[in-house]
Coordinates of C-alpha atoms and ligand atoms in Angstrom, one line a residue:
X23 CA 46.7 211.5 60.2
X24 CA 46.8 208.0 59.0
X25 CA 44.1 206.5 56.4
X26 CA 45.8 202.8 56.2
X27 CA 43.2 200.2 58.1
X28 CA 44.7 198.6 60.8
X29 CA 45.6 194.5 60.3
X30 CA 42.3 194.3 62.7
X31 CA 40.4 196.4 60.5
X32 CA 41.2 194.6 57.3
X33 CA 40.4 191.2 58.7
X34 CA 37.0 191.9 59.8
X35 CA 36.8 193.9 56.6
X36 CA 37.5 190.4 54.6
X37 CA 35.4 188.5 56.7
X38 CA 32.8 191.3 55.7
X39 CA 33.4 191.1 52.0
X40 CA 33.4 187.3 52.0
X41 CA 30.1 186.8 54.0
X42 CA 28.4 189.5 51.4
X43 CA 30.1 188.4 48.0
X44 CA 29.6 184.6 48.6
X45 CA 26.4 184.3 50.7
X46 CA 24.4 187.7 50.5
X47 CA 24.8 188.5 46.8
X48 CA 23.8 185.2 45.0
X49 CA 20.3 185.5 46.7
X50 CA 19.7 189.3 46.9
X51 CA 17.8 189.6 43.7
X52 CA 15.4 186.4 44.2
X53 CA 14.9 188.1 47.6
X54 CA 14.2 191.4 46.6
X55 CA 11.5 189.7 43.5
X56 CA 10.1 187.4 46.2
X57 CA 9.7 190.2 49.1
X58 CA 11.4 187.8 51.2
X59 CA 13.7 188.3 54.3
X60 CA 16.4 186.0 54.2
X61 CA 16.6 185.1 58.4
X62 CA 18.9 182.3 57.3
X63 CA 21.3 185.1 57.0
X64 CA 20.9 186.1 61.2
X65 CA 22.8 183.2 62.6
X66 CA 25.0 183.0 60.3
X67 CA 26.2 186.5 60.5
X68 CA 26.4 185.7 64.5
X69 CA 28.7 182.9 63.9
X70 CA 31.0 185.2 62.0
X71 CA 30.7 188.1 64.6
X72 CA 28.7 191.2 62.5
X73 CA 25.9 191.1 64.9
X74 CA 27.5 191.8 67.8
X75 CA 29.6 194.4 66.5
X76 CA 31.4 196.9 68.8
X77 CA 30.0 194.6 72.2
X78 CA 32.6 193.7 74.3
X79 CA 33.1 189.8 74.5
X80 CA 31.6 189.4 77.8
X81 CA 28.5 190.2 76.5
X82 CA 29.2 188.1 73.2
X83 CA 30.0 190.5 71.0
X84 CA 33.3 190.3 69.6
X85 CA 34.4 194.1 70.3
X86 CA 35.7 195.7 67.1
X87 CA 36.2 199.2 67.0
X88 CA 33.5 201.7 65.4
X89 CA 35.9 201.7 62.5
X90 CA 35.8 198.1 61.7
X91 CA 31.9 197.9 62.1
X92 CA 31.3 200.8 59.3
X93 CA 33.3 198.5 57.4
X94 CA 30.5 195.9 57.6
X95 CA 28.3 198.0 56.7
X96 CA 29.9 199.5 53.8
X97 CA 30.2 195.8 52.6
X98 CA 27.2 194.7 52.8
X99 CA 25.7 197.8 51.7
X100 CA 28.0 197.1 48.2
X101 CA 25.2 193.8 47.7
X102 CA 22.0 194.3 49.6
X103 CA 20.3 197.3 51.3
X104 CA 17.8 194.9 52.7
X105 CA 20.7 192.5 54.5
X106 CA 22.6 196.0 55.6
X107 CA 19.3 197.9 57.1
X108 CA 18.8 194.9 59.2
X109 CA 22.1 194.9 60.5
X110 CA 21.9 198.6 61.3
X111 CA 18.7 198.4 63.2
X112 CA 19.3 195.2 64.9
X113 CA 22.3 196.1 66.3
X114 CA 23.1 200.3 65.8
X115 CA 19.5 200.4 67.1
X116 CA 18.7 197.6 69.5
X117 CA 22.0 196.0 70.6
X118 CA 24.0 199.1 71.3
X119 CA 21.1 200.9 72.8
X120 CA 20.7 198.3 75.1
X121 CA 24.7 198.3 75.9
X122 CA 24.7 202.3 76.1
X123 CA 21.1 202.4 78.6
X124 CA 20.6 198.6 79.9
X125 CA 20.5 197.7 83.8
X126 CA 23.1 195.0 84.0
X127 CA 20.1 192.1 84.2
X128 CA 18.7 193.6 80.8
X129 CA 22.2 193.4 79.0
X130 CA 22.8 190.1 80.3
X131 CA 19.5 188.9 79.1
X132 CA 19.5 190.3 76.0
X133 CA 22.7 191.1 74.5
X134 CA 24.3 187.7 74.4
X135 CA 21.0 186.4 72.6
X136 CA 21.4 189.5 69.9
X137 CA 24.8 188.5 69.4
X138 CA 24.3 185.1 68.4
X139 CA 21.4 186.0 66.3
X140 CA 19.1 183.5 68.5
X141 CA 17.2 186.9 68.6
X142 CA 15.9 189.8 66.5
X143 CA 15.9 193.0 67.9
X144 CA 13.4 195.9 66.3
X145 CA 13.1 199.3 67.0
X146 CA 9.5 201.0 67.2
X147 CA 9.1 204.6 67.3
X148 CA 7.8 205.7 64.4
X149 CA 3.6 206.3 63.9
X150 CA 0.9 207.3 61.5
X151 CA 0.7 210.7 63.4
X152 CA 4.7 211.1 64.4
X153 CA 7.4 210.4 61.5
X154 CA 10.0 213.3 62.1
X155 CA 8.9 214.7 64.9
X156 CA 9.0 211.8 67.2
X157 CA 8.2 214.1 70.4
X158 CA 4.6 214.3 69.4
X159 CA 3.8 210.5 69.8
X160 CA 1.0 209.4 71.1
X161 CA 1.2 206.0 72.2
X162 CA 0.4 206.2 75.8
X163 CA 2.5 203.9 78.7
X164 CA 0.1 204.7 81.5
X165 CA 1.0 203.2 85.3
X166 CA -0.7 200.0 86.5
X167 CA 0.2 198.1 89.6
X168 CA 4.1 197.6 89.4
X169 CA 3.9 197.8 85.3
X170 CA 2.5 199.9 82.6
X171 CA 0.4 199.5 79.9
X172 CA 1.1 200.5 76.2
X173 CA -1.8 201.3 74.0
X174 CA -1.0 202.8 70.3
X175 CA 0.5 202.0 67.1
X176 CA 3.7 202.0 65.3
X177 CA 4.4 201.7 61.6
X178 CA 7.4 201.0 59.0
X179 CA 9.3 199.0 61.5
X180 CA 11.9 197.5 59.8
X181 CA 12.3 193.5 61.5
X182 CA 9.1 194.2 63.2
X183 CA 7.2 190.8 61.9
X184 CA 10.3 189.0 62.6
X185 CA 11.4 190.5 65.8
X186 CA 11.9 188.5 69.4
X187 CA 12.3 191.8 71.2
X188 CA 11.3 195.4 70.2
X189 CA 12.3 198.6 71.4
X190 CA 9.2 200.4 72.3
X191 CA 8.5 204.3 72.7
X192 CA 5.5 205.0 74.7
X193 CA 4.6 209.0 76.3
X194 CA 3.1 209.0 80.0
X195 CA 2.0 212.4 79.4
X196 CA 1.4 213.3 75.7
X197 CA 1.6 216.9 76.2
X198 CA 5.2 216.9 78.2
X199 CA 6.3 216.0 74.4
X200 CA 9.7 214.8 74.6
X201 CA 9.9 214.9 78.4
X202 CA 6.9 212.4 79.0
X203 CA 8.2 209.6 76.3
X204 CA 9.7 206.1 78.0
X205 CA 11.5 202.8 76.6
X206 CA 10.5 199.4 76.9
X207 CA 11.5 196.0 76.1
X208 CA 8.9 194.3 75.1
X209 CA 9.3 190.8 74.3
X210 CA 7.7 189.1 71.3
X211 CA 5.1 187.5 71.5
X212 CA 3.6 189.3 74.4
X213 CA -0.7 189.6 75.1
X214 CA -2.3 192.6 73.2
X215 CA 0.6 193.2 70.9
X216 CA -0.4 192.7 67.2
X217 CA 2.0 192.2 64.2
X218 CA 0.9 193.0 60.8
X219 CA 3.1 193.5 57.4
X220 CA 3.0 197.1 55.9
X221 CA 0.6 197.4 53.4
X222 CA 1.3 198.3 49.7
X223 CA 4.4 197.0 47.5
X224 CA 7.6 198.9 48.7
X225 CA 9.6 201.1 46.2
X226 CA 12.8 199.4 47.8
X227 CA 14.2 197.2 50.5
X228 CA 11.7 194.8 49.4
X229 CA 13.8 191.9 51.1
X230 CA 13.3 193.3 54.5
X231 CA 10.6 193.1 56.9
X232 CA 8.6 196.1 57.9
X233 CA 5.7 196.0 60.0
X234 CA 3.0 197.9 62.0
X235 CA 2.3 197.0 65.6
X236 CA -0.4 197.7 67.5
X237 CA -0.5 197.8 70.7
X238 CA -4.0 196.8 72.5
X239 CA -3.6 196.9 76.6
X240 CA -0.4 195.6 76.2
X241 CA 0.8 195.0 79.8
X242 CA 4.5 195.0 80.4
X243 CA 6.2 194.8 83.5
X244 CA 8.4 197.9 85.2
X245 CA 11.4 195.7 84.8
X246 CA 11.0 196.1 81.1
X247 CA 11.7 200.1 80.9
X248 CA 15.1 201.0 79.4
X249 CA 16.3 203.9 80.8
X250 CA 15.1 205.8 83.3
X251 CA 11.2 207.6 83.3
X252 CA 11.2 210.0 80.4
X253 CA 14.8 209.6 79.4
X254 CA 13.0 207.5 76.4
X255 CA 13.3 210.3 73.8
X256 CA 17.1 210.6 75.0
X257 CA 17.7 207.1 74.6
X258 CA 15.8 207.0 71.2
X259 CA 18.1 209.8 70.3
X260 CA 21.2 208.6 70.9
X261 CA 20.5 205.0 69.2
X262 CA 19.6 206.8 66.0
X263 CA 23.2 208.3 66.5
X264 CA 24.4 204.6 66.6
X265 CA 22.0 203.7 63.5
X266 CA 23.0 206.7 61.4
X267 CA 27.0 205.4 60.9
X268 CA 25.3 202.4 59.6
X269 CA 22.7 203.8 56.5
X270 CA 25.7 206.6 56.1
X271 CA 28.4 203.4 55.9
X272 CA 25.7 201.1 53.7
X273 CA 25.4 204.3 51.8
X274 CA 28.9 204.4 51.0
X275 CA 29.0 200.9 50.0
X276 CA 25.7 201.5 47.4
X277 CA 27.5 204.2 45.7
X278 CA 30.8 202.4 45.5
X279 CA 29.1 199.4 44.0
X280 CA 27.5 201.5 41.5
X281 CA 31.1 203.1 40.2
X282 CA 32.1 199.5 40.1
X283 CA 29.6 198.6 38.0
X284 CA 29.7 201.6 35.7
X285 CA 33.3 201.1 35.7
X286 CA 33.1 197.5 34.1
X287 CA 29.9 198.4 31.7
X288 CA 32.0 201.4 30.5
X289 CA 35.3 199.3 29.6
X290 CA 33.2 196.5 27.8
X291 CA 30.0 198.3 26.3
X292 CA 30.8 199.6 22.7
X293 CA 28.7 202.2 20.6
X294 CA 29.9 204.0 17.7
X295 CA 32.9 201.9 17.3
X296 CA 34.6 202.8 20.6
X297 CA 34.1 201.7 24.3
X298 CA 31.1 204.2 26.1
X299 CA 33.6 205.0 28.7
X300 CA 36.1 206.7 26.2
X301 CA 33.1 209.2 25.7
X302 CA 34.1 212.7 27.8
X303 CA 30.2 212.5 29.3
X304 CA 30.7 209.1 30.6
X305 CA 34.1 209.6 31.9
X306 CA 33.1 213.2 34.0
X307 CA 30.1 211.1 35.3
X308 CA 32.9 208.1 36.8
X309 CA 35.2 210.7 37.7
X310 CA 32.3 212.7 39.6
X311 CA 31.2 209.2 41.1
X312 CA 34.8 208.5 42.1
X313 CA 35.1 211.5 44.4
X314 CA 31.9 211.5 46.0
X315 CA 32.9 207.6 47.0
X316 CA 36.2 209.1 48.4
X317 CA 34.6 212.1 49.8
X318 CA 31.7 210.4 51.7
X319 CA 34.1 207.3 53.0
X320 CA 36.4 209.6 54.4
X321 CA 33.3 211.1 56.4
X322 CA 32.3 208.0 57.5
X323 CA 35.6 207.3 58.6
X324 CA 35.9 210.2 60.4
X325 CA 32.1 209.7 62.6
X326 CA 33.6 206.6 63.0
X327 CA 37.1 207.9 64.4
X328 CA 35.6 210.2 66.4
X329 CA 33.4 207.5 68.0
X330 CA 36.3 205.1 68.9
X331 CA 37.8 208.2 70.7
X332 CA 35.3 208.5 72.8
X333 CA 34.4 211.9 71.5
X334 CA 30.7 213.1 70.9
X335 CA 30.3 212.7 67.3
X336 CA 25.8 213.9 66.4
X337 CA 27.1 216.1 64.2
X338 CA 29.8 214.5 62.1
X339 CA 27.6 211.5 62.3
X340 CA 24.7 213.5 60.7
X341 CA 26.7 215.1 58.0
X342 CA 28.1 211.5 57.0
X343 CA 24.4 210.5 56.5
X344 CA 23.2 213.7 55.1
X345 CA 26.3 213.6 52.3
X346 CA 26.7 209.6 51.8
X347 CA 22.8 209.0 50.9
X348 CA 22.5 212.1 48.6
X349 CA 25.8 211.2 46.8
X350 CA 24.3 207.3 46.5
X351 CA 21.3 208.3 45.4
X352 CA 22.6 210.7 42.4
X353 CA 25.4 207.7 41.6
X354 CA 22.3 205.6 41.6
X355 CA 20.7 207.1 39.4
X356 CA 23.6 208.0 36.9
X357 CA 24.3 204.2 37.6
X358 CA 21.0 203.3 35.8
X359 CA 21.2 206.2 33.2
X360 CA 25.1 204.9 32.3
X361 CA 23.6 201.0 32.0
X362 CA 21.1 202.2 29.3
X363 CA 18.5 199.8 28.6
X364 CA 19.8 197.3 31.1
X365 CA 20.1 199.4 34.2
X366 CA 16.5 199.6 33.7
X367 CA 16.1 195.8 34.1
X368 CA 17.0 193.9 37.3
X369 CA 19.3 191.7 35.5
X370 CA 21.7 194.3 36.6
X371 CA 21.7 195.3 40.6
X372 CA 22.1 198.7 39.8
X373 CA 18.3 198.7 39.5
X374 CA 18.1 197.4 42.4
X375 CA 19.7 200.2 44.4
X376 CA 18.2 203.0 42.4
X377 CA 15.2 201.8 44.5
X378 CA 16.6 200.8 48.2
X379 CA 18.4 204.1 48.2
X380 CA 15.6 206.8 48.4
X381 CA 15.1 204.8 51.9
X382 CA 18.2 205.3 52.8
X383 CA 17.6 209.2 52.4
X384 CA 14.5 208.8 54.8
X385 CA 15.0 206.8 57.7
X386 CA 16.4 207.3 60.7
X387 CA 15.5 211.4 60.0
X388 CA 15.4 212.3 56.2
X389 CA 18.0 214.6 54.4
X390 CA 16.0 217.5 55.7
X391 CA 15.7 216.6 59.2
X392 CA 20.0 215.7 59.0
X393 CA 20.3 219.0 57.7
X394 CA 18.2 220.9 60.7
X395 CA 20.5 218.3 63.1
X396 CA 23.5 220.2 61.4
X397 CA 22.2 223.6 61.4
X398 CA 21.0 223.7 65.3
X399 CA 24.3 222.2 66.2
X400 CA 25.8 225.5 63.8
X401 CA 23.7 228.4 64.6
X402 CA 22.1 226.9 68.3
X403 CA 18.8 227.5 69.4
X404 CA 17.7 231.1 70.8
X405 CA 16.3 231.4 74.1
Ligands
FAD4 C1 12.3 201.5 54.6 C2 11.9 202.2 55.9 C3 12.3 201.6 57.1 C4 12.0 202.2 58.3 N1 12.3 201.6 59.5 C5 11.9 202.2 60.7 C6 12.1 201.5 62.0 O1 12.8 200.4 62.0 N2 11.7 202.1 63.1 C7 11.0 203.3 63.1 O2 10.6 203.7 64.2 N3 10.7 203.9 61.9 C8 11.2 203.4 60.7 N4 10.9 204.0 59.5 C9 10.2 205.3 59.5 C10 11.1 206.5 59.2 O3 12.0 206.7 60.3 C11 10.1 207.7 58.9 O4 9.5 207.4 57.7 C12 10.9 209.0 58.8 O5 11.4 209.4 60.0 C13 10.1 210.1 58.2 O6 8.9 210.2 58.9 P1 7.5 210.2 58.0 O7 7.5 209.1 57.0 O8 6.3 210.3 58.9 O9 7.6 211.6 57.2 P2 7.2 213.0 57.7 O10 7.9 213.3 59.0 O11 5.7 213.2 57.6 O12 7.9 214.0 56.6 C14 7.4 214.2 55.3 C15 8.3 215.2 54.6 O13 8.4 216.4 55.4 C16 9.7 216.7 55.7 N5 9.8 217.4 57.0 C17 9.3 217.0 58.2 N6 9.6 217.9 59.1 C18 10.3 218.9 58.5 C19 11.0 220.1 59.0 N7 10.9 220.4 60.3 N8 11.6 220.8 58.1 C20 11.7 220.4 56.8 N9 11.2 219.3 56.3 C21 10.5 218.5 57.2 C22 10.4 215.4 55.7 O14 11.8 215.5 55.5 C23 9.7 214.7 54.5 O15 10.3 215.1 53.3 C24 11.2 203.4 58.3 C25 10.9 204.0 57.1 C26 11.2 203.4 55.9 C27 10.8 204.0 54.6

């Protein structure tokens, strides 16, 4: 077993660290105060390579290993939640689920354009009716000449306002469930698809865009479907596989950035004459923080691992989400409790991600929906 990053992997780790220390983390609070998505940010990360991610180079990406790219995540998920979640949607759910399920003309098309950050990508399957169980939507694709049109709605998708191209999940036959569900490509804009902000002030992420789109004899043509007829819910699958190494990886990186920050607060903050990190309480809460870092890396390493040997990794992946986000959000928390007074204030981040990281526990299938993932894979399914 070897834990030592390979030259590769540190360099696009740097490159990471750099992009997010220098260019994500002086803006991230007057983001987060203004609700405003910093798209500035998309090109740029093209231009350095974090878009494209694990695509090979012929289709612009810059082919790092599944390693390296839950190293991006980790370091952006160290400064902004917001800046991360786009990066995992954009390309864990768009990119790469074009790569793993595109005809040749829709990678060609599309990919090369992701890449480069000319174009956001969005992914749309959630709805008001169908959060966790995804096999019960009811937006409907129904045949029409040599296309189909979408009728429905979809909420809480994160770049949807923003987005060039979405990912679309849309059921030919409601009652097949999971059976009846296809993807499309649907490009933005396109006739009789709407785009609306969510409404109400978000608890977290509040840099990010999330939308609801509705879908009003929205025609799109044949060409557009991704996958085959009602492989959709397979392909939706399998991207969420892709997105889940990137909230457990940005997970990582939140809690890490709260032991760093505890960890500097507890050398300089005095009370009662000595530093607060010489108090036993403090200390168990670092030392607790500290292995839950170590403990949820090393399972996002492994996902990771397991992915760039081409092994299947649903489960490993899960439990990497499942642990990383419940450790964040408890290191979170203690984060804010250790800051006193000031955690509670924004003038410190770890405010900041005491509120992105309860998202992190819900999408992409909350903590209870990772832990059925892990269970079925245990005790199976009778019948
Ligand atoms: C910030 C943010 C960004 C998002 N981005 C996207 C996006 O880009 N694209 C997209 O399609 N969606 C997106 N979502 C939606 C997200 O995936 C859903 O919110 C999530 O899957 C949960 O669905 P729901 O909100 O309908 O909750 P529900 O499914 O109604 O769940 C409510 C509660 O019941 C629990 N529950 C449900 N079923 C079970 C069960 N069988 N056993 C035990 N407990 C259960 C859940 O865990 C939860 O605690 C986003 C959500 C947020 C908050």
């Amino acid at each position: 077993m070897n834990f030592a990053l390979t030259p590769a992997q540190r360099e696009v780790q740097e490159r990471a660290r750099r992009f997010a220390i220098e260019e994500v983390a002086p803006i991230a609070r007057a983001m987060d105060e203004r609700g405003e998505f910093p798209r500035h940010l998309v090109p740029r990360m093209g231009a350095l390579g974090l878009l494209g991610g694990p695509l090979a180079p012929e289709y612009g990406g810059s082919g790092m290993d599944y390693q390296s790219f839950a190293l991006v995540y980790e370091e952006l998920g160290r400064v902004d939640a917001s800046v991360r979640g786009f990066l995992a949607v954009h390309a864990g759910l768009v990119a790469l689920c074009i790569r793993d399920w595109g005809t040749e003309e829709q990678k060609r098309r599309y990919l090369p354009r992701l890449a480069r950050g000319e174009w956001i990508g969005c992914y749309a399957l959630t709805e008001p009716g169908a959060g966790s169980d995804a096999a019960s939507l009811e937006t409907t694709a129904t045949p029409d000449g040599d296309g189909y049109v979408l009728r429905g709605e979809k909420i809480w998708i994160t770049n949807g306002g923003v987005a060039d191209l979405a990912i679309v999940f849309a059921t030919r036959d409601p009652s097949a469930r999971h059976r009846g569900i296809c993807a499309f490509l649907v490009e933005t804009p396109t006739p009789g698809l709407r785009r609306e902000p969510m409404p109400g002030r978000e608890l977290g992420h509040r840099a990010a865009d999330h939308a609801r789109l509705v879908f009003e004899d929205c025609r799109v043509p044949a060409a557009a479907m991704l996958g085959a007829p009602g492989q959709g819910f397979a392909v939706a699958m399998s991207a969420l596989d892709h997105g889940r190494l990137g909230v457990a990886a940005g997970a990582v990186g939140v809690a890490a950035a709260c032991l760093d920050a505890c960890v500097a607060f507890a050398r300089t903050r005095r009370q009662f004459g000595r530093r607060i990190g010489d108090f036993q309480m403090i200390q168990a809460h670092l030392a607790d923080m500290a292995a839950d870092v170590d403990a949820a890396r090393l399972l996002v390493y492994r996902a990771a691992w397991m992915r760039d040997q081409g092994m299947p990794a649903t489960r490993e992946t899960s439990i990497a989400k499942l642990f990383a986000t419940e450790v964040a959000a408890r290191a979170a928390g203690d984060a804010v409790l250790i800051h006193g007074g000031r955690g509670y204030s924004n003038e410190y981040p770890v405010e900041r991600h005491y509120r992105d990281i309860k998202g992190l526990q819900i999408y992409e299938g909350t903590s209870h929906i990772q832990r059925i993932i892990i269970a079925r894979d245990l005790v199976g399914r009778e019948g």
